[in-house]
Coordinates of C-alpha atoms in Angstrom, one line a residue:
X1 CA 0.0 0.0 0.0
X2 CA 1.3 3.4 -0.5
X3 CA 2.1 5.8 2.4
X4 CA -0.6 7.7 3.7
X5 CA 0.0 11.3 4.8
X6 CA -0.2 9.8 8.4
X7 CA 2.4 7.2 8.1
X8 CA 4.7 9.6 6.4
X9 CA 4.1 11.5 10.0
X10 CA 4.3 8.3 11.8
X11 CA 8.2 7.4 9.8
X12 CA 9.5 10.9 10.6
X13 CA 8.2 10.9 14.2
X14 CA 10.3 7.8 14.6
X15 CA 12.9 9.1 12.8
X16 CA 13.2 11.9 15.6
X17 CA 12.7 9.7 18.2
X18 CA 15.7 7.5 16.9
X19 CA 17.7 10.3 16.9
X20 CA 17.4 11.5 20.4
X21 CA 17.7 7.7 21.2
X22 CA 21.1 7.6 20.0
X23 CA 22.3 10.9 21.2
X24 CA 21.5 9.3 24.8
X25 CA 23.3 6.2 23.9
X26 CA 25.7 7.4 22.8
X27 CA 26.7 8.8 26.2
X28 CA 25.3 5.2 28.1
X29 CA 25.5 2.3 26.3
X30 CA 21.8 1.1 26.2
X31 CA 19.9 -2.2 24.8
X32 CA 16.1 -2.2 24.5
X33 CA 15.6 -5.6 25.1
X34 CA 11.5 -6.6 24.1
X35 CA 9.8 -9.7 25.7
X36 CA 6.8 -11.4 24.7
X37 CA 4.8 -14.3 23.8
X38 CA 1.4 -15.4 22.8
X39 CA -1.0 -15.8 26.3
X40 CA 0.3 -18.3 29.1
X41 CA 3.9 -18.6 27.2
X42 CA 5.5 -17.1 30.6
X43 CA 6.9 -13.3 30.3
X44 CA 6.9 -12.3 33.4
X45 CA 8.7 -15.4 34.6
X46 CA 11.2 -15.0 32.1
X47 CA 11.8 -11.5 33.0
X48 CA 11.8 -12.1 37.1
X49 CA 14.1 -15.3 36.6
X50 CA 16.6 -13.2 34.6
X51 CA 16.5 -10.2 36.6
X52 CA 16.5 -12.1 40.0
X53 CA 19.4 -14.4 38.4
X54 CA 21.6 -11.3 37.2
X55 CA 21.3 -9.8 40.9
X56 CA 21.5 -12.3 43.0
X57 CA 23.8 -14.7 41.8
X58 CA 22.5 -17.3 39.8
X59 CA 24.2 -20.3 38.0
X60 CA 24.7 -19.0 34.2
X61 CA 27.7 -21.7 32.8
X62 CA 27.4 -20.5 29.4
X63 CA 26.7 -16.9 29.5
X64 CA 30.3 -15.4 29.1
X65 CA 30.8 -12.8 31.0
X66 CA 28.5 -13.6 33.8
X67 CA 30.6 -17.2 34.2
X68 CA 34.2 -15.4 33.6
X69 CA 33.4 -12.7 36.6
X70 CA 34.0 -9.6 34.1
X71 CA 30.4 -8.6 35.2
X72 CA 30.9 -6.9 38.6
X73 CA 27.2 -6.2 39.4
X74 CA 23.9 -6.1 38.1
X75 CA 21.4 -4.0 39.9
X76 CA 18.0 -2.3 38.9
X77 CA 17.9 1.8 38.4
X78 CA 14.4 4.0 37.9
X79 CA 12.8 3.4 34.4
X80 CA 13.7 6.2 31.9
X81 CA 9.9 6.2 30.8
X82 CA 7.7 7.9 33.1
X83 CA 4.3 7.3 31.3
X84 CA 4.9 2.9 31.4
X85 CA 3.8 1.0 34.4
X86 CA 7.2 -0.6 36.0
X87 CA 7.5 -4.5 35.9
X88 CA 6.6 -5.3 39.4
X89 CA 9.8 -7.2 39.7
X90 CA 9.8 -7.2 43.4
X91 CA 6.3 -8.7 43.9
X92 CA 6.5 -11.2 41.3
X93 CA 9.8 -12.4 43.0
X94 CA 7.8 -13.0 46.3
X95 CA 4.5 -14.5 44.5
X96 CA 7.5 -17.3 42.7
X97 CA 9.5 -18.0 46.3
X98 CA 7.3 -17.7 49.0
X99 CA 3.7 -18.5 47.5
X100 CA 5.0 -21.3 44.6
X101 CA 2.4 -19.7 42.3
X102 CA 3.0 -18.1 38.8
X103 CA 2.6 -14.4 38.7
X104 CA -0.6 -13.3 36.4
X105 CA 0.0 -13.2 33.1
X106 CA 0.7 -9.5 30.8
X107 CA -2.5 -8.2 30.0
X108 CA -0.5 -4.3 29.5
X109 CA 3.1 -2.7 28.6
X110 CA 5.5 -2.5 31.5
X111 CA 9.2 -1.7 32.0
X112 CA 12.5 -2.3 34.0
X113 CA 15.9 -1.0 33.7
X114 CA 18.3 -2.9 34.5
X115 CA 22.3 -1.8 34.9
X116 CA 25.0 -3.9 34.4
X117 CA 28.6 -2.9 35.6
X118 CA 31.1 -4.7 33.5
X119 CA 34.6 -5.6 32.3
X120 CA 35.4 -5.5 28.6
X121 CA 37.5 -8.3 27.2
X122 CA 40.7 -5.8 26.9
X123 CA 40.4 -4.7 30.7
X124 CA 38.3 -1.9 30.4
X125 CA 35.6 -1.1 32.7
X126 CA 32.1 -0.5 31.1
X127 CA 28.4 -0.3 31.6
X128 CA 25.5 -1.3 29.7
X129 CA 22.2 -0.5 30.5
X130 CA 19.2 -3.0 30.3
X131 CA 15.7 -1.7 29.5
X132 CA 13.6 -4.5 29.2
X133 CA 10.1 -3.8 27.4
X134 CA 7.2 -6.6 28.9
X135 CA 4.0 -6.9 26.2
X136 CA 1.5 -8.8 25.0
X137 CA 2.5 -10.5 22.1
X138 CA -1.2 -10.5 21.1
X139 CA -0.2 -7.1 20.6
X140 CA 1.8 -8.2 17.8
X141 CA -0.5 -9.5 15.9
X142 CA -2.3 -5.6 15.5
X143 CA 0.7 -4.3 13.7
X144 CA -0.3 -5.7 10.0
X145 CA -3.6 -4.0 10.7
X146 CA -2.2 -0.8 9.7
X147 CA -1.9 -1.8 6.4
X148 CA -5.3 -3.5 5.9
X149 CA -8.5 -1.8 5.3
X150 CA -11.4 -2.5 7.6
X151 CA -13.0 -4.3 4.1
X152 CA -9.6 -6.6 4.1
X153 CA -9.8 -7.2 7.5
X154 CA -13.1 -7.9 7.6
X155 CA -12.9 -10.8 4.8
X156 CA -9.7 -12.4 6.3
X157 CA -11.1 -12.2 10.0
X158 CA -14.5 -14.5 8.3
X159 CA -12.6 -16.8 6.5
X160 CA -10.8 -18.0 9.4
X161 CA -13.5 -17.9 11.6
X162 CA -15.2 -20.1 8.9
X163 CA -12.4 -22.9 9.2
X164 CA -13.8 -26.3 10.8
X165 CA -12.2 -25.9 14.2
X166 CA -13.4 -22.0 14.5
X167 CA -16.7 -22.6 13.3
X168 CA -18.4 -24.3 15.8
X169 CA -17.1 -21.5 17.7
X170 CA -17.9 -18.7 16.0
X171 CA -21.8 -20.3 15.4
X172 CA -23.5 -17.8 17.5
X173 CA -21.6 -14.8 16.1
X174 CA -22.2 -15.7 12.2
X175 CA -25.9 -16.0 13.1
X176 CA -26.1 -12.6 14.4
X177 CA -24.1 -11.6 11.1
X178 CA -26.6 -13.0 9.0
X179 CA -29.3 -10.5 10.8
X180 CA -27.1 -7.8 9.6
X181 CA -27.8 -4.9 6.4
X182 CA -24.1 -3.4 6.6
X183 CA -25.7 -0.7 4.1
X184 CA -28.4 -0.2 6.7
X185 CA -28.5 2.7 9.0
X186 CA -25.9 2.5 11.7
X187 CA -26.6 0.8 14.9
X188 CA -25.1 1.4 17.8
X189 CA -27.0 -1.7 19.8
X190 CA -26.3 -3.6 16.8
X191 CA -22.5 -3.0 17.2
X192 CA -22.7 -3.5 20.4
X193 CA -23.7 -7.0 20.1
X194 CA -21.9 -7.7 17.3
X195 CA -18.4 -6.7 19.3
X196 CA -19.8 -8.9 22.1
X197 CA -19.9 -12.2 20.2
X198 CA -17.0 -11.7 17.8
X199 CA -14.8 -11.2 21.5
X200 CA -16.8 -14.2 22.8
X201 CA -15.5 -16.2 20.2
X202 CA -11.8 -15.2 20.0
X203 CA -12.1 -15.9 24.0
X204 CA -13.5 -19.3 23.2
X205 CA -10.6 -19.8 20.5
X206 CA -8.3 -19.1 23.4
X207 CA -9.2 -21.9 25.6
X208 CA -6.6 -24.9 26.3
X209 CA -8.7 -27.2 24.7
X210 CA -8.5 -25.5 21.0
X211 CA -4.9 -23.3 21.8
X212 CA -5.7 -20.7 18.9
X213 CA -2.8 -17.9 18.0
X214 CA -4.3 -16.5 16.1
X215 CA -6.3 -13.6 17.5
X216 CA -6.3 -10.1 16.5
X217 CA -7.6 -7.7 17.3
X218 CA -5.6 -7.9 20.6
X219 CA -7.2 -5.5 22.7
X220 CA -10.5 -7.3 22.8
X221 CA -9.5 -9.8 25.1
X222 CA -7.2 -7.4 27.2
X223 CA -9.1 -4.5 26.9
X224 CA -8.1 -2.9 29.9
X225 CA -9.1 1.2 30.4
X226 CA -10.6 0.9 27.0
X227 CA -13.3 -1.7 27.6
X228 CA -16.6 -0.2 25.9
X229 CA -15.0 2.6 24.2
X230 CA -16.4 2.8 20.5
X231 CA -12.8 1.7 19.6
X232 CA -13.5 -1.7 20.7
X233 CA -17.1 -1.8 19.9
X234 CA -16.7 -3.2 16.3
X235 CA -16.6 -6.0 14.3
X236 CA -16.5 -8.0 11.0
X237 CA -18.9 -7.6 8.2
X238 CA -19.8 -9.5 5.1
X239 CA -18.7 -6.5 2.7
X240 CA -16.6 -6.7 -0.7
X241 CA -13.3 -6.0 -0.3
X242 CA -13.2 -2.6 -3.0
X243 CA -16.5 -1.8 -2.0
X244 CA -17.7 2.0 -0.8
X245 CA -19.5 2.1 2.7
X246 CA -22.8 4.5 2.6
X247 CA -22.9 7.9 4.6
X248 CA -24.7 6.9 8.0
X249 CA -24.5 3.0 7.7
X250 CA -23.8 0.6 9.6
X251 CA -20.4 0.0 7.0
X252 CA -19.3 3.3 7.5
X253 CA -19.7 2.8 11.5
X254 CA -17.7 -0.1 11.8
X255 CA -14.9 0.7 9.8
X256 CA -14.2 4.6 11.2
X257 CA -14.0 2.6 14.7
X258 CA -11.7 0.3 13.2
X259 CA -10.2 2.9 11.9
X260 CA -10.1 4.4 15.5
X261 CA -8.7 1.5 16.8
X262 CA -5.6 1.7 14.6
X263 CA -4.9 5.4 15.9
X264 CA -6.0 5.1 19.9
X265 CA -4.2 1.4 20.4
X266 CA -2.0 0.0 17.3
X267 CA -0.1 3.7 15.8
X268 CA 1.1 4.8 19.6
X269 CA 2.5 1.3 21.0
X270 CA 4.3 1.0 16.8
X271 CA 5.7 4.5 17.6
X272 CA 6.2 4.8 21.3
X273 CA 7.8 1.1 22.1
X274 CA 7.7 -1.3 19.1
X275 CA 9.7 0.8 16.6
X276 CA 12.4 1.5 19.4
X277 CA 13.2 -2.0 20.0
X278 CA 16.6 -3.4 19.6
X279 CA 16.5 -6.9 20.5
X280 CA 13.7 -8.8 20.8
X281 CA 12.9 -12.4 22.6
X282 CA 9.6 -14.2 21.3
X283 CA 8.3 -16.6 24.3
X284 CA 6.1 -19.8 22.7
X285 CA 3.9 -22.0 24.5
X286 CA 3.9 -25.0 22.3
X287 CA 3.4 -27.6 24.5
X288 CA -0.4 -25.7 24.9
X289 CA -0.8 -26.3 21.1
X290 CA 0.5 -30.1 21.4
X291 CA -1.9 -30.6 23.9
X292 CA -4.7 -29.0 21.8
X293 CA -3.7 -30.7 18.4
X294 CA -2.9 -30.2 15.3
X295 CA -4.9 -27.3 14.0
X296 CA -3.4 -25.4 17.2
X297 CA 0.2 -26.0 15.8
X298 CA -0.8 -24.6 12.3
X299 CA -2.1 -21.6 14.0
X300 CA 0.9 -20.8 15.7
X301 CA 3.1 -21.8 13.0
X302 CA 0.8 -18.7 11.5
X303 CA 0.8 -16.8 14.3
X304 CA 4.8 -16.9 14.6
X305 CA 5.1 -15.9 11.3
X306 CA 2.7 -13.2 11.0
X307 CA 5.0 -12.1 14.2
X308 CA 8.1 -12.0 12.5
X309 CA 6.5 -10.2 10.0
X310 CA 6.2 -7.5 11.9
X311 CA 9.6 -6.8 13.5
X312 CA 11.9 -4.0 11.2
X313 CA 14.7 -6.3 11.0
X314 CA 18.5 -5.8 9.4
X315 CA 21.8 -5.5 10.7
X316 CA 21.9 -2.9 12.5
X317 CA 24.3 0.7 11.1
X318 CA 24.9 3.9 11.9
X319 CA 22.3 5.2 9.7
X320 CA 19.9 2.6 10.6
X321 CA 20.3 3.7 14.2
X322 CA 19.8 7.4 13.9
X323 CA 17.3 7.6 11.4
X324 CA 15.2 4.0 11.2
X325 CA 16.1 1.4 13.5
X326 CA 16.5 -2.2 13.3
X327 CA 15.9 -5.2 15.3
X328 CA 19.4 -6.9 14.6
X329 CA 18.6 -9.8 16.8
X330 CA 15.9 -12.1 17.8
X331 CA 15.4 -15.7 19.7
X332 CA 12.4 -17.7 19.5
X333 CA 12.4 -19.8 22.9
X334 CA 10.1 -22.7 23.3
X335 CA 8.7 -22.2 27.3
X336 CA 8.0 -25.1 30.0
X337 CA 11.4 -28.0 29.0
X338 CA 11.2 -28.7 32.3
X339 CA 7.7 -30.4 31.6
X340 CA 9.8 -32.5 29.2
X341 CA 12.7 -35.1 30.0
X342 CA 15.8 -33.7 28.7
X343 CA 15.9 -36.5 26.2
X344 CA 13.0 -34.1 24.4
X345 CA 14.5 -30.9 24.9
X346 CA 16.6 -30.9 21.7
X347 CA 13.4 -32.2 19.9
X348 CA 11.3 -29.8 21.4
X349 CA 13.8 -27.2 19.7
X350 CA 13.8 -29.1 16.6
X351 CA 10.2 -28.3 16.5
X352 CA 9.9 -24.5 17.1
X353 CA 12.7 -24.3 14.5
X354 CA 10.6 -26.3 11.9
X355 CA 7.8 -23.9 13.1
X356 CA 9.5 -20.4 12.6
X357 CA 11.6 -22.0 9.2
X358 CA 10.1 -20.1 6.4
X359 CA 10.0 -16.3 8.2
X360 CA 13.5 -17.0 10.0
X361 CA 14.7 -17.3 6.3
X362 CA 13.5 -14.1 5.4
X363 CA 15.1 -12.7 8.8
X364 CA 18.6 -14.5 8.3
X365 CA 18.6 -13.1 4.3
X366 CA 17.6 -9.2 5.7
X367 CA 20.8 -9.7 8.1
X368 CA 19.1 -10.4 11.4
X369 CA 21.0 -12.9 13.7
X370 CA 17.8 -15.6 14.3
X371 CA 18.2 -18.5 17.3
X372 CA 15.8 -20.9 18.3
X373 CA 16.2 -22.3 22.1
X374 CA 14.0 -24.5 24.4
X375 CA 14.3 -23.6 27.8
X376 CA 12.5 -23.0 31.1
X377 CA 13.5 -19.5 32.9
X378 CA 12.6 -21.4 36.1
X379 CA 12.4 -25.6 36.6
X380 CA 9.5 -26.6 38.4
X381 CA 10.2 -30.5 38.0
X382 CA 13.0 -33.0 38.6
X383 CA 13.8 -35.9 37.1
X384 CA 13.7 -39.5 37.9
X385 CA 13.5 -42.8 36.1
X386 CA 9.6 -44.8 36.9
X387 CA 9.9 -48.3 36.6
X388 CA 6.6 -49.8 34.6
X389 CA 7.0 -53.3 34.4
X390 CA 10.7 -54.3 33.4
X391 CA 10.8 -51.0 31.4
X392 CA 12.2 -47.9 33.2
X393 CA 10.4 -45.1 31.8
X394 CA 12.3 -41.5 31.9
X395 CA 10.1 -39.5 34.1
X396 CA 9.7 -36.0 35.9
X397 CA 8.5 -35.5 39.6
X398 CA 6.7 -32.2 40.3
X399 CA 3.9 -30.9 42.0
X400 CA 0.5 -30.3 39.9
X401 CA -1.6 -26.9 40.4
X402 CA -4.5 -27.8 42.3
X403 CA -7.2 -28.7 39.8
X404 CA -4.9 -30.1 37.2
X405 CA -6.2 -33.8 36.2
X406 CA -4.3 -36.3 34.7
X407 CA -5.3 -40.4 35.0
X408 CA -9.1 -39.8 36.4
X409 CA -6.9 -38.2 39.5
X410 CA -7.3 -34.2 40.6
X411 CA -4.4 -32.9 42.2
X412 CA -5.1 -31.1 45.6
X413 CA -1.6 -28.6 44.3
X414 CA 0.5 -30.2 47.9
X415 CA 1.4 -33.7 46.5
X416 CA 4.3 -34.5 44.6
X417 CA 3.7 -37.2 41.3
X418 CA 6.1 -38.8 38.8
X419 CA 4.5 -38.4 35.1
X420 CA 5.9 -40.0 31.9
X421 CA 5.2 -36.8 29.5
X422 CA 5.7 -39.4 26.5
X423 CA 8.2 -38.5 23.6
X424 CA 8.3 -36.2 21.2
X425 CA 8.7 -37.2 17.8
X426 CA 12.7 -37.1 16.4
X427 CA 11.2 -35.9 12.9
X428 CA 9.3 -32.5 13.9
X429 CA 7.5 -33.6 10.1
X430 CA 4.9 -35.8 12.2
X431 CA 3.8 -33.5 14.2
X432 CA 2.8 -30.9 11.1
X433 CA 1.4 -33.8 8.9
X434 CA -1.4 -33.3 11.5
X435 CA -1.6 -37.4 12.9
X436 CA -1.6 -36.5 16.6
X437 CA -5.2 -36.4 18.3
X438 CA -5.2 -33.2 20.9
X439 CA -7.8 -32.0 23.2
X440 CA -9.8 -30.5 20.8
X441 CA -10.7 -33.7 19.3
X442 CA -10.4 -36.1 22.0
X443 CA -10.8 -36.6 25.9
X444 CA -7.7 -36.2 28.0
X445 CA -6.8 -39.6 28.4
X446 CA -7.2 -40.2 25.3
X447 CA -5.1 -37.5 23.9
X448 CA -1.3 -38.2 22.8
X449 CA 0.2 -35.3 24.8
X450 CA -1.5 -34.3 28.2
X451 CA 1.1 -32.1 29.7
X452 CA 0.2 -31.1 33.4
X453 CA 0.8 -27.6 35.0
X454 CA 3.1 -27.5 37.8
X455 CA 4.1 -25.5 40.7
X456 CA 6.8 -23.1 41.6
X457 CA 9.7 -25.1 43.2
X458 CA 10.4 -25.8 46.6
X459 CA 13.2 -23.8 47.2
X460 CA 15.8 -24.0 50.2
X461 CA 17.4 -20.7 52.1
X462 CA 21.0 -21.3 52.7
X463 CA 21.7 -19.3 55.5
X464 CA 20.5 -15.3 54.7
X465 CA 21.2 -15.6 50.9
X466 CA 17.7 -16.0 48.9
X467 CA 18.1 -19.2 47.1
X468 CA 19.0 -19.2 43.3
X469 CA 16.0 -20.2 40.9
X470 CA 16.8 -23.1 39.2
X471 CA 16.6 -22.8 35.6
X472 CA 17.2 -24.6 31.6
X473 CA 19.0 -22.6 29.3
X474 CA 18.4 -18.9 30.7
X475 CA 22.3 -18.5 30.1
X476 CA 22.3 -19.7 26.7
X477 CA 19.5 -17.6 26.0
X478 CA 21.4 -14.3 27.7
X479 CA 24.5 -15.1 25.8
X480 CA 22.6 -14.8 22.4
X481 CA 20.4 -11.5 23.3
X482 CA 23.5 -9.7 25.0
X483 CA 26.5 -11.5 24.7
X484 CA 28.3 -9.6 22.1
X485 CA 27.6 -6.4 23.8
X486 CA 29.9 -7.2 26.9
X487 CA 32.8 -8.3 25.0

């Protein structure tokens, strides 16, 4: 689409904004480090685990400078952006150790800066400042929105909703559609209910059973201090794609909200946070989508890519950074190993690479340094060998959240079980040829994965230090996203 006079103001806006950025960094040294992940893929424990780990003294073998001792201290400073909430770092750190529950998940943008005192490969003393960025990566999936009309968006939202999966969901919402004249007079009690369904059904989409990714418009089922503003209350319409909305129809309602949406939610978090980003981590919960089947593995394999779509990647220059900047590096990291044996954890990588393939390509080619990890920013599980039989099965003991179901049994969230997870396949090609039966075609026991949600460790104070979170492959993951920067 050609620029609009708006995103013409949008590019030079960013432009200025990437200019004052480097004039400050080029004073302190300073990554913009963004984190996020599709619902339930675990931000903020990646976040608290990292920062907690960095300060207090965790176990990081194979992140460089932290295991050679040329990083003196980590410690947090005030944000630099007074209008975003501060990660609630400190709370989240108590909810982990002391309560063994997950902190809620990110329903808004927050931020922590994070300072790290260092010493350069030569000798030299440095520092490098960490601001790390905490959104929804629903959020994400708004971005292409800018350069859809509502009549585009409209016809792409219906054919998926019209899929087999989504259409039992989405029932009562084309029903409602069908009672609809879009050239009709505008109706704001017909919009209202139209909103209501269409969010009903991206909420039912969302549910463990079916795992969906794919879910814009992302504020609909965050909503936060916008819920019931015309900006949200809109929706889908059977309309041509080149077609003309009449003056004072129902059309020409619908799309100046969507319209609206685009400039009160989608322009400001592009030009205020997204657009300043230098590194970026992607946190994926595919172990939901295994347990849902395989039309929720497609979904993320689209959602992922419609992700990576978004990002303004390339190596990163001098005139990149003052005028247009560049995500120069991202990792993909596949959440919850630790509700895998280890003897899956390479698989388990194997298959968010498979996932990511085609869009990492275009990445890699642009110049953009592209990893793929599996890892778990805090272990909840150990691991043990069950004997069943003669046959020694490779198992992992944790505790279940109360509620969780597994065998006809309910866990009461105190007892500690051994589960057998099962294997996943060595060729990540059987899981996409769609063979598998998930939860949205089968009961739990008869599904082929059924992986349980577990609690927080156990963890033991030595003495008056607070006890290290255990972790898989936060240090590899450290060493890729800022590594090279404390050389």
């Amino acid at each position: 689409m050609a620029l609009s006079l708006t995103d013409i103001v949008e590019e030079a806006r960013l432009s200025a904004r990437a200019l004052w950025d480097y004039g400050d960094s080029f004073f302190n040294p300073t990554v913009r480090l963004g984190v996020t992940g599709l619902s339930r893929a675990g931000k903020t424990v990646f976040i608290t685990a990292l920062i907690h780990g960095l300060t207090r003294g965790g176990r990081f073998p194979v992140f460089e400078a932290y295991a050679s001792g040329r990083i003196a201290r980590a410690h947090l400073e005030p944000q630099p952006d007074d209008a975003v909430p501060r990660f609630d770092y400190e709370n989240h750190v108590r909810t982990l150790v002391e309560e063994r529950r997950w902190p809620n998940s990110t329903t808004d943008i927050s931020e922590l800066r994070l300072v790290i005192d260092y010493q350069r490969q030569n000798g030299a003393d440095r520092t490098l400042t960490l601001d790390i960025v905490d959104y929804p990566g629903e959020w994400l999936l708004d971005l292409p929105l800018l350069n859809k009309s509502f009549e585009q968006w409209s016809a792409e939202s219906l054919a998926l909703s019209r899929e087999p999966l989504r259409a039992g969901l989405a029932a009562p919402w084309h029903e409602h559609l069908k009672t609809l004249d879009p050239e009709g007079r505008e109706d704001e009690q017909a919009a209202l209910r139209s909103a209501k369904l269409f969010t009903e059904y991206l909420r039912a989409c969302r549910d463990e059973r079916f795992a969906m990714s794919l879910l814009p418009p992302g504020r609909f089922l965050m909503p936060g201090n916008l819920a019931g503003s015309p900006a949200l209350t809109f929706a889908p319409l059977e309309v041509p794609i080149d077609g003309a909305a009449p003056d004072g129809s129902l059309w020409a309602m619908m799309r100046r909200r969507y319209e609206a949406y685009k400039d009160v939610v989608v322009r400001p978090f592009f030009r205020d946070h997204f657009a300043r980003l230098d590194r970026q981590i992607v946190l994926v919960d595919a172990l939901a989508a295994f347990n849902a089947g395989p039309e929720a593995l497609h979904d993320l394999e689209a959602a992922l890519a419609g992700i990576l779509d978004c990002f303004r990647i390339g190596r990163g220059t001098i005139l990149s950074t003052l005028f247009r900047p560049r995500i120069d590096r991202i990792l993909f990291a596949a959440t919850k190993a630790d509700h895998l044996h280890h003897q899956s954890h390479d698989r388990l990588e194997a298959i968010l690479r498979r996932t990511v393939a085609k869009a990492a390509e275009r990445a890699e080619y642009a110049g953009a340094a592209i990893d793929v990890v599996a890892l778990a920013a805090v272990r909840a599980t150990r691991e043990a060998q069950v004997a069943r039989g003669r046959e020694k099965l490779p198992s992992i003991l944790g505790t279940p959240a109360s509620g969780e179901i597994a065998d006809g049994e309910t866990f009461d969230g105190e007892t500690e079980v051994a589960t057998f997870p099962g294997d996943l396949p060595a060729d990540p090609e059987e899981l996409f040829r769609g063979t598998f039966r998930g939860l949205s075609s089968a009961a739990a026991d008869k599904a082929d994965y059924r992986f349980l949600r577990f609690r927080p460790p156990k963890l033991v104070r030595e003495g008056d230090e607070e006890p290290a979170l255990p972790h898989i492959r936060l240090d590899r993951a450290l060493q890729f996203l800022i590594g090279d920067r404390l050389q």
